[in-house]
mmCIF file with all atom_site columns, C-alpha atoms in Angstrom:
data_model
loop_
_atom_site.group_PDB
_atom_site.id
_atom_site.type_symbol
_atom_site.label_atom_id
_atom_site.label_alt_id
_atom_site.label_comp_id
_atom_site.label_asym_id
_atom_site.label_entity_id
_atom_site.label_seq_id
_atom_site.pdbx_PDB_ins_code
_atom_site.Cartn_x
_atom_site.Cartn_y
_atom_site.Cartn_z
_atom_site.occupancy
_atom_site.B_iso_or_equiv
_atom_site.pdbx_formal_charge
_atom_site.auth_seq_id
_atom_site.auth_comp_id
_atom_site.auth_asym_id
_atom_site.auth_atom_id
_atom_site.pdbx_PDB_model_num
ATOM 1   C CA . UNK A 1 1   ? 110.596 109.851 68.592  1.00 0.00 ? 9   UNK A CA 1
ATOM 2   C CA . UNK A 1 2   ? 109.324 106.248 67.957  1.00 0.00 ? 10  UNK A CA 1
ATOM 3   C CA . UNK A 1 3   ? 108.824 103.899 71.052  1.00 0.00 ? 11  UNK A CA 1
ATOM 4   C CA . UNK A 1 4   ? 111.070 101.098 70.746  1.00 0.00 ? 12  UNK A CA 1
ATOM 5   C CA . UNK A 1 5   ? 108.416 98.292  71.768  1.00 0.00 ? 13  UNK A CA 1
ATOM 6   C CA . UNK A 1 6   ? 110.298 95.152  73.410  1.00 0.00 ? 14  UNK A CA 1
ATOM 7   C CA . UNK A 1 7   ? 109.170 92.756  76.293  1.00 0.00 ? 15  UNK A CA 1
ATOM 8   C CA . UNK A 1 8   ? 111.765 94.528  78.785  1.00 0.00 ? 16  UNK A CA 1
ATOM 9   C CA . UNK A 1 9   ? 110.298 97.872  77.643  1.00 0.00 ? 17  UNK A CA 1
ATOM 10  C CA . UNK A 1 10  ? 106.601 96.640  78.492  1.00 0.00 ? 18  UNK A CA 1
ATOM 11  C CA . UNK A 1 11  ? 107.998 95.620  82.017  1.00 0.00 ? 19  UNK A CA 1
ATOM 12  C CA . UNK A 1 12  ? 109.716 98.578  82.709  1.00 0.00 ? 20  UNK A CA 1
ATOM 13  C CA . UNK A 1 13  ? 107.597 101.428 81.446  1.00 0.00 ? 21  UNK A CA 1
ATOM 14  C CA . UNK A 1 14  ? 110.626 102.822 79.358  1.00 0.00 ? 22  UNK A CA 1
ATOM 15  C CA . UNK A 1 15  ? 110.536 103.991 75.956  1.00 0.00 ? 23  UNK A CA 1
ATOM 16  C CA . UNK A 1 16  ? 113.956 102.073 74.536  1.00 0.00 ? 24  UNK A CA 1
ATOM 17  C CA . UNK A 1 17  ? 115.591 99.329  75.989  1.00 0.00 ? 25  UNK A CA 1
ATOM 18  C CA . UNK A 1 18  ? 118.537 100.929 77.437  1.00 0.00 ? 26  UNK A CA 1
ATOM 19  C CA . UNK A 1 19  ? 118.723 100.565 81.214  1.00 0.00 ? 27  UNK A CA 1
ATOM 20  C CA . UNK A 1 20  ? 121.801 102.769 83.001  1.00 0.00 ? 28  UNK A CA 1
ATOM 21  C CA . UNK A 1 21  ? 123.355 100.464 85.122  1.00 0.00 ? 29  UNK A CA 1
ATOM 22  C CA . UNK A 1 22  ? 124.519 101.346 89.128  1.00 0.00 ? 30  UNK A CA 1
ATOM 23  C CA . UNK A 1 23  ? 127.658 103.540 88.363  1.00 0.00 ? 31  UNK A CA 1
ATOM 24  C CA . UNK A 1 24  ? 129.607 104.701 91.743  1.00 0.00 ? 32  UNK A CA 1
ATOM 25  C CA . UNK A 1 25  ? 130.049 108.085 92.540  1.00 0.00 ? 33  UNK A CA 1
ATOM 26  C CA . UNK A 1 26  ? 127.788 108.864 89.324  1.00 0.00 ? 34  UNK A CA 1
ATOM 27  C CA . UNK A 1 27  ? 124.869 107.359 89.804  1.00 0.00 ? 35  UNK A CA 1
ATOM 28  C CA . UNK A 1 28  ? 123.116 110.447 91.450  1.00 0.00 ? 36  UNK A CA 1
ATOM 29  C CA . UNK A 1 29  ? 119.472 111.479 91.044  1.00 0.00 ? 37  UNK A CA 1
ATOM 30  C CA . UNK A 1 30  ? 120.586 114.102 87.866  1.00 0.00 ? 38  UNK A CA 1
ATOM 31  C CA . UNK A 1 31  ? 122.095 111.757 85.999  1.00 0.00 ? 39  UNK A CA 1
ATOM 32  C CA . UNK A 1 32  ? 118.696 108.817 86.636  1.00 0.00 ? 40  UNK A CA 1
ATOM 33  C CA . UNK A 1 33  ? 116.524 111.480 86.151  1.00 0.00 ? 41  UNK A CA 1
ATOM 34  C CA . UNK A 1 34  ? 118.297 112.364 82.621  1.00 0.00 ? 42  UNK A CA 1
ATOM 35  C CA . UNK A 1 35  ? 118.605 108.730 81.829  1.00 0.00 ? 43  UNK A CA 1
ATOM 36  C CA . UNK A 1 36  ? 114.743 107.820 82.223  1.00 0.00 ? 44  UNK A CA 1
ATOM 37  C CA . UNK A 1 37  ? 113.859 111.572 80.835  1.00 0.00 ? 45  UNK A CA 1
ATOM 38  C CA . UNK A 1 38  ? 115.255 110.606 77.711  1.00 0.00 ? 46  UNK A CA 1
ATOM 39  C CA . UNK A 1 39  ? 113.249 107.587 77.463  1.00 0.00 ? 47  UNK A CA 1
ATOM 40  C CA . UNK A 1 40  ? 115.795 104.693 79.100  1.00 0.00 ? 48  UNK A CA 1
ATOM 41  C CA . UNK A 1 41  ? 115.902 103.148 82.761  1.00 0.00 ? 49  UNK A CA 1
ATOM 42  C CA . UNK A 1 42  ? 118.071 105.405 85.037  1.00 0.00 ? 50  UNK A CA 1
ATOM 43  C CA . UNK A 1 43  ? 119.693 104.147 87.906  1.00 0.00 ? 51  UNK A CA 1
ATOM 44  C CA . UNK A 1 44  ? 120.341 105.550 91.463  1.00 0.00 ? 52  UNK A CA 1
ATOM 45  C CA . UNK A 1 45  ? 123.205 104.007 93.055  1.00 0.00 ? 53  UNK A CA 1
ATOM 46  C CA . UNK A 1 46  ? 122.193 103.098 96.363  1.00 0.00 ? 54  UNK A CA 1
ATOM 47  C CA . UNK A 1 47  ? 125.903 102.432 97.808  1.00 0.00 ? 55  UNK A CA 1
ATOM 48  C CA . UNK A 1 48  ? 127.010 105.914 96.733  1.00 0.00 ? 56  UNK A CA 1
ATOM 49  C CA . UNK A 1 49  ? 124.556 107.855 98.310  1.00 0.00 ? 57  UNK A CA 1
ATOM 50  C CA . UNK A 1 50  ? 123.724 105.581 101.616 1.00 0.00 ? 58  UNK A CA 1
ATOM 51  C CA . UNK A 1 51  ? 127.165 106.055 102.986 1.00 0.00 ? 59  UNK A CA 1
ATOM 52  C CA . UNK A 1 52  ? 127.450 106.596 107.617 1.00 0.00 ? 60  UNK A CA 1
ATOM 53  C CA . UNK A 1 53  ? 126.511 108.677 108.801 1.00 0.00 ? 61  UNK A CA 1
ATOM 54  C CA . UNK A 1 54  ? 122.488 108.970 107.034 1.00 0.00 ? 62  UNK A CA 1
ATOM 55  C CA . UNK A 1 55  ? 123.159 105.770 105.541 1.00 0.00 ? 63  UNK A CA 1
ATOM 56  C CA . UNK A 1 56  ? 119.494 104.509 103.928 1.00 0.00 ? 64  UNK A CA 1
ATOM 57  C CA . UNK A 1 57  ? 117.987 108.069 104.699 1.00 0.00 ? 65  UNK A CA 1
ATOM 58  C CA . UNK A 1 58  ? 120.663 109.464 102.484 1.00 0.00 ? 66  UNK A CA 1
ATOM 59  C CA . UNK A 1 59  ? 119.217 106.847 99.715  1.00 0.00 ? 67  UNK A CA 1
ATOM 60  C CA . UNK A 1 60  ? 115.812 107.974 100.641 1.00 0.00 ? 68  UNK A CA 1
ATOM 61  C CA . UNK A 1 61  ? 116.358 112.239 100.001 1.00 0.00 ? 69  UNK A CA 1
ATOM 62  C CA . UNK A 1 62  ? 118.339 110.944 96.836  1.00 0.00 ? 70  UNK A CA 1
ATOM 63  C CA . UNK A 1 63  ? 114.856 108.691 95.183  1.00 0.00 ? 71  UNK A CA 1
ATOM 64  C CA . UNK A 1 64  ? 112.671 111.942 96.519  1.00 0.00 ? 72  UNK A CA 1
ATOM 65  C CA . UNK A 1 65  ? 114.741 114.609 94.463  1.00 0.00 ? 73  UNK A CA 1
ATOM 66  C CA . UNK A 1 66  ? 115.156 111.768 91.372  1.00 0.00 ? 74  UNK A CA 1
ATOM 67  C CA . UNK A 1 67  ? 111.143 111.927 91.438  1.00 0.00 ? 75  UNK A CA 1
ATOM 68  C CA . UNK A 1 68  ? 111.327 115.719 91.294  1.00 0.00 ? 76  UNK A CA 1
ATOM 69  C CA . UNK A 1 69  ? 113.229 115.415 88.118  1.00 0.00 ? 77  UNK A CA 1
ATOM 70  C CA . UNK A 1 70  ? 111.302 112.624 86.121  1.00 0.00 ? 78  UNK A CA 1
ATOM 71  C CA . UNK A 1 71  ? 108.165 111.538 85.978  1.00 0.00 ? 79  UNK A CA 1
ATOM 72  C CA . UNK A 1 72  ? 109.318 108.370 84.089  1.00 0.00 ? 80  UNK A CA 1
ATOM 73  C CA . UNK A 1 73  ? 110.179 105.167 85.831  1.00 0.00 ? 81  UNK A CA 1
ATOM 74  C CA . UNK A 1 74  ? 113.760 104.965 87.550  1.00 0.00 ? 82  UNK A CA 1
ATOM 75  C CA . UNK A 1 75  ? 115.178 102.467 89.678  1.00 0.00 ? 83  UNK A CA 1
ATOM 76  C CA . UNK A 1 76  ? 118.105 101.599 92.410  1.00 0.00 ? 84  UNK A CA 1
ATOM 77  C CA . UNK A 1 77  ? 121.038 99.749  92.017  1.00 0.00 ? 85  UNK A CA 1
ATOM 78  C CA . UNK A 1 78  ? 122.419 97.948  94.779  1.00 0.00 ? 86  UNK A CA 1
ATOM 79  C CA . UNK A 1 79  ? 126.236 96.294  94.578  1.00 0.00 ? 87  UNK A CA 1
ATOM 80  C CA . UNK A 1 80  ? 126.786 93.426  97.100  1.00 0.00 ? 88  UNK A CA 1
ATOM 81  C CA . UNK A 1 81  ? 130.551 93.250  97.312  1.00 0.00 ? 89  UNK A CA 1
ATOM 82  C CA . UNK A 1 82  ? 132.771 92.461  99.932  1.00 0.00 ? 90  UNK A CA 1
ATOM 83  C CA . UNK A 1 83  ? 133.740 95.367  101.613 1.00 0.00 ? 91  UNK A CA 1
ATOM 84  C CA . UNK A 1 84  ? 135.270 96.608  104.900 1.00 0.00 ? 92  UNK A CA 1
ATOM 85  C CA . UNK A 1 85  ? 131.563 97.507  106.615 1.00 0.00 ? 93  UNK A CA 1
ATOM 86  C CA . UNK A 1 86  ? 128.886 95.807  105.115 1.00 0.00 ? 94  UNK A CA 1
ATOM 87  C CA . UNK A 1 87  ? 126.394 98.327  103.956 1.00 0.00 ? 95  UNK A CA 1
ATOM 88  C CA . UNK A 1 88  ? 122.755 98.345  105.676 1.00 0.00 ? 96  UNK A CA 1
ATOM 89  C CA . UNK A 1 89  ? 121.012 96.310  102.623 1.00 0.00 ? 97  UNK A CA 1
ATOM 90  C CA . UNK A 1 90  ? 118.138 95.610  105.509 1.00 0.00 ? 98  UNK A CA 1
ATOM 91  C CA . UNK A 1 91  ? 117.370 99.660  105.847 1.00 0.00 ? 99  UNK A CA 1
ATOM 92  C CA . UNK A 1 92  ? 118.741 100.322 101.735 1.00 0.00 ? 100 UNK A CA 1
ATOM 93  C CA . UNK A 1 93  ? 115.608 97.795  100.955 1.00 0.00 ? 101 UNK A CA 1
ATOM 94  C CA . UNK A 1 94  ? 112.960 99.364  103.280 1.00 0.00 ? 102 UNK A CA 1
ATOM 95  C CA . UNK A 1 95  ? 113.753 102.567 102.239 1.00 0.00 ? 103 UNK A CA 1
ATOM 96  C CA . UNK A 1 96  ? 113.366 101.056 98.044  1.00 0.00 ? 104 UNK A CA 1
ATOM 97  C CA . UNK A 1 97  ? 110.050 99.325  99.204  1.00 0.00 ? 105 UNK A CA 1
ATOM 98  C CA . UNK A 1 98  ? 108.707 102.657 101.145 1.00 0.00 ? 106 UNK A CA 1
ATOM 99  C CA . UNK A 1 99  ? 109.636 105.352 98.353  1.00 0.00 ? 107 UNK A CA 1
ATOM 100 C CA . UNK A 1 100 ? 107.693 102.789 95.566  1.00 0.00 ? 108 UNK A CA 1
ATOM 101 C CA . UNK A 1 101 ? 110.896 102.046 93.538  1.00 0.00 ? 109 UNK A CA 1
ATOM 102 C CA . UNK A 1 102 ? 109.610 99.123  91.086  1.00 0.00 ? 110 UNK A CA 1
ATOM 103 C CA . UNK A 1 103 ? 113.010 98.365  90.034  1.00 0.00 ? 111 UNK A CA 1
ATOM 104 C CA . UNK A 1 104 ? 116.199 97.630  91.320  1.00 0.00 ? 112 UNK A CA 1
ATOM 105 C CA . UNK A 1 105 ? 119.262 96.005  89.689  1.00 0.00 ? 113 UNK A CA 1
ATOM 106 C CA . UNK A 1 106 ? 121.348 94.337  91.963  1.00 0.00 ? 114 UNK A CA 1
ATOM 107 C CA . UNK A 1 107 ? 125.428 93.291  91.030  1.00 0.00 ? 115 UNK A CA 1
ATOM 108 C CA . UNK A 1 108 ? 128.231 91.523  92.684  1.00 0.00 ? 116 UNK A CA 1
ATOM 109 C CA . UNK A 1 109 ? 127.944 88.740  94.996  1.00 0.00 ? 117 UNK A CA 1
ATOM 110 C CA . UNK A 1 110 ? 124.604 86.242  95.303  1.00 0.00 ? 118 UNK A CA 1
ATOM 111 C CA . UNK A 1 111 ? 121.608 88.683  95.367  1.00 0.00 ? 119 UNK A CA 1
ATOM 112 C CA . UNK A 1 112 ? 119.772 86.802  98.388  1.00 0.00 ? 120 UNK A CA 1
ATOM 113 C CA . UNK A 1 113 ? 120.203 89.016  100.887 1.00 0.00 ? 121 UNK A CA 1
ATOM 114 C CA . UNK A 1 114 ? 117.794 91.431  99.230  1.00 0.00 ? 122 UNK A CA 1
ATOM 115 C CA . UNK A 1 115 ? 115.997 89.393  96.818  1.00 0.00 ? 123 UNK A CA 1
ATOM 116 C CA . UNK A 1 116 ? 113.676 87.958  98.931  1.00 0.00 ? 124 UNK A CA 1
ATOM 117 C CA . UNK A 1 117 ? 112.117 91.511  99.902  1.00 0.00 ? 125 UNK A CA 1
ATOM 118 C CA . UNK A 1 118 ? 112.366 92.934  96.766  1.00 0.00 ? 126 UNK A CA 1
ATOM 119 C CA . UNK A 1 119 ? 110.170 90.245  94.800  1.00 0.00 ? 127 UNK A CA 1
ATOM 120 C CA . UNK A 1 120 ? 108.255 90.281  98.082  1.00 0.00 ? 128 UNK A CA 1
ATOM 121 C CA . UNK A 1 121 ? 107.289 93.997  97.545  1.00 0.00 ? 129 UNK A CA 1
ATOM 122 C CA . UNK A 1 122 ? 106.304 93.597  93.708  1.00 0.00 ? 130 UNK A CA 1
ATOM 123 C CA . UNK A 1 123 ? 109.604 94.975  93.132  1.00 0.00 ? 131 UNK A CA 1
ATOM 124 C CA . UNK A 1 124 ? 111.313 94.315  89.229  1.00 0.00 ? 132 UNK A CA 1
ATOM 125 C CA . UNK A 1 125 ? 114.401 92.926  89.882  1.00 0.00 ? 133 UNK A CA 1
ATOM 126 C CA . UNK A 1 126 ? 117.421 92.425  87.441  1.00 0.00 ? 134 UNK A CA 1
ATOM 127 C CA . UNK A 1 127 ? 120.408 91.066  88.305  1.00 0.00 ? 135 UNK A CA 1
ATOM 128 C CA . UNK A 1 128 ? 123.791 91.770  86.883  1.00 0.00 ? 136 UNK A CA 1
ATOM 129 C CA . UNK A 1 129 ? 125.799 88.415  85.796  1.00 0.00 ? 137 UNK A CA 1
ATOM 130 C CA . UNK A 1 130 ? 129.215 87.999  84.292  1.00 0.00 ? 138 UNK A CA 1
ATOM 131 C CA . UNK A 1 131 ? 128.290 84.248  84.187  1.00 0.00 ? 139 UNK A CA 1
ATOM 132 C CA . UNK A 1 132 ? 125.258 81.772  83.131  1.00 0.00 ? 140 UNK A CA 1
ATOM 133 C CA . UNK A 1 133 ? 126.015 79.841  86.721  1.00 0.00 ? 141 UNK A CA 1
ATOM 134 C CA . UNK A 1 134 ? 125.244 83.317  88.217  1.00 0.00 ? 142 UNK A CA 1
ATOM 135 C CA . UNK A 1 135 ? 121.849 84.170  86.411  1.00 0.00 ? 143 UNK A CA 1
ATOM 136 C CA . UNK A 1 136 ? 120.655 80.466  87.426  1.00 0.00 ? 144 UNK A CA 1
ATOM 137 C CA . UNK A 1 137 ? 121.610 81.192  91.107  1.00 0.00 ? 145 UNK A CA 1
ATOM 138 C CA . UNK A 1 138 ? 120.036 84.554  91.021  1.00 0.00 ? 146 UNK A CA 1
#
């Protein structure tokens, strides 16, 4: 099959420029691995896997058996919504920087409570916008 050759493409190490997207209770290591396998940018996402009680280390087993899977790049989504109890973005990022994710894609609220680390790390971030005020803030 032909490479589809685009800047986002280059940057990501993917064959076509089709990236997943964090999906909850589906975004599992299978369906990442089966994403980049077939040439795209799968997605792990974090906030499905990194539930109490294992929380980050949860994320962590999940990013070791996607790498089992695929040898092709993958990366972790991470939703920053309000919710009840705040999810532990502090450990969900260490564990992303440790395991050598190079790409996360972050959604919801303002990404800069993980940003920061991320971009720190070398880490390709995109960040989900449903508005042009929200890609400037990102």
């Amino acid at each position: 099959m032909a490479r589809f050759k685009t800047k986002l493409t280059e940057a990501l190490g993917i064959e076509h420029p089709i990236i997943q997207g964090g999906m909850h209770f589906v975004g599992y290591a299978e369906m990442a691995a089966a994403v980049s396998n077939a040439g795209g940018l799968g997605i792990i996402t974090a906030l499905t896997v990194a539930l109490p009680p294992n929380g980050a280390e949860n994320l962590r087993k999940e990013i070791r058996k996607c790498k089992t899977l695929t040898d092709k790049p993958f990366g972790v989504n991470i939703t920053l919504l309000p919710v009840g109890v705040q999810p532990d973005f502090e450990g969900i990022v260490k564990v992303i920087i440790e395991e050598g994710v190079k790409v996360v894609e972050t959604a919801g609220r303002n990404p800069e409570v993980v940003i920061k680390p991320l971009k720190a790390a070398g880490i390709f971030v995109i960040h989900k916008c449903v508005a042009v005020r929200h890609a400037i803030k990102a």
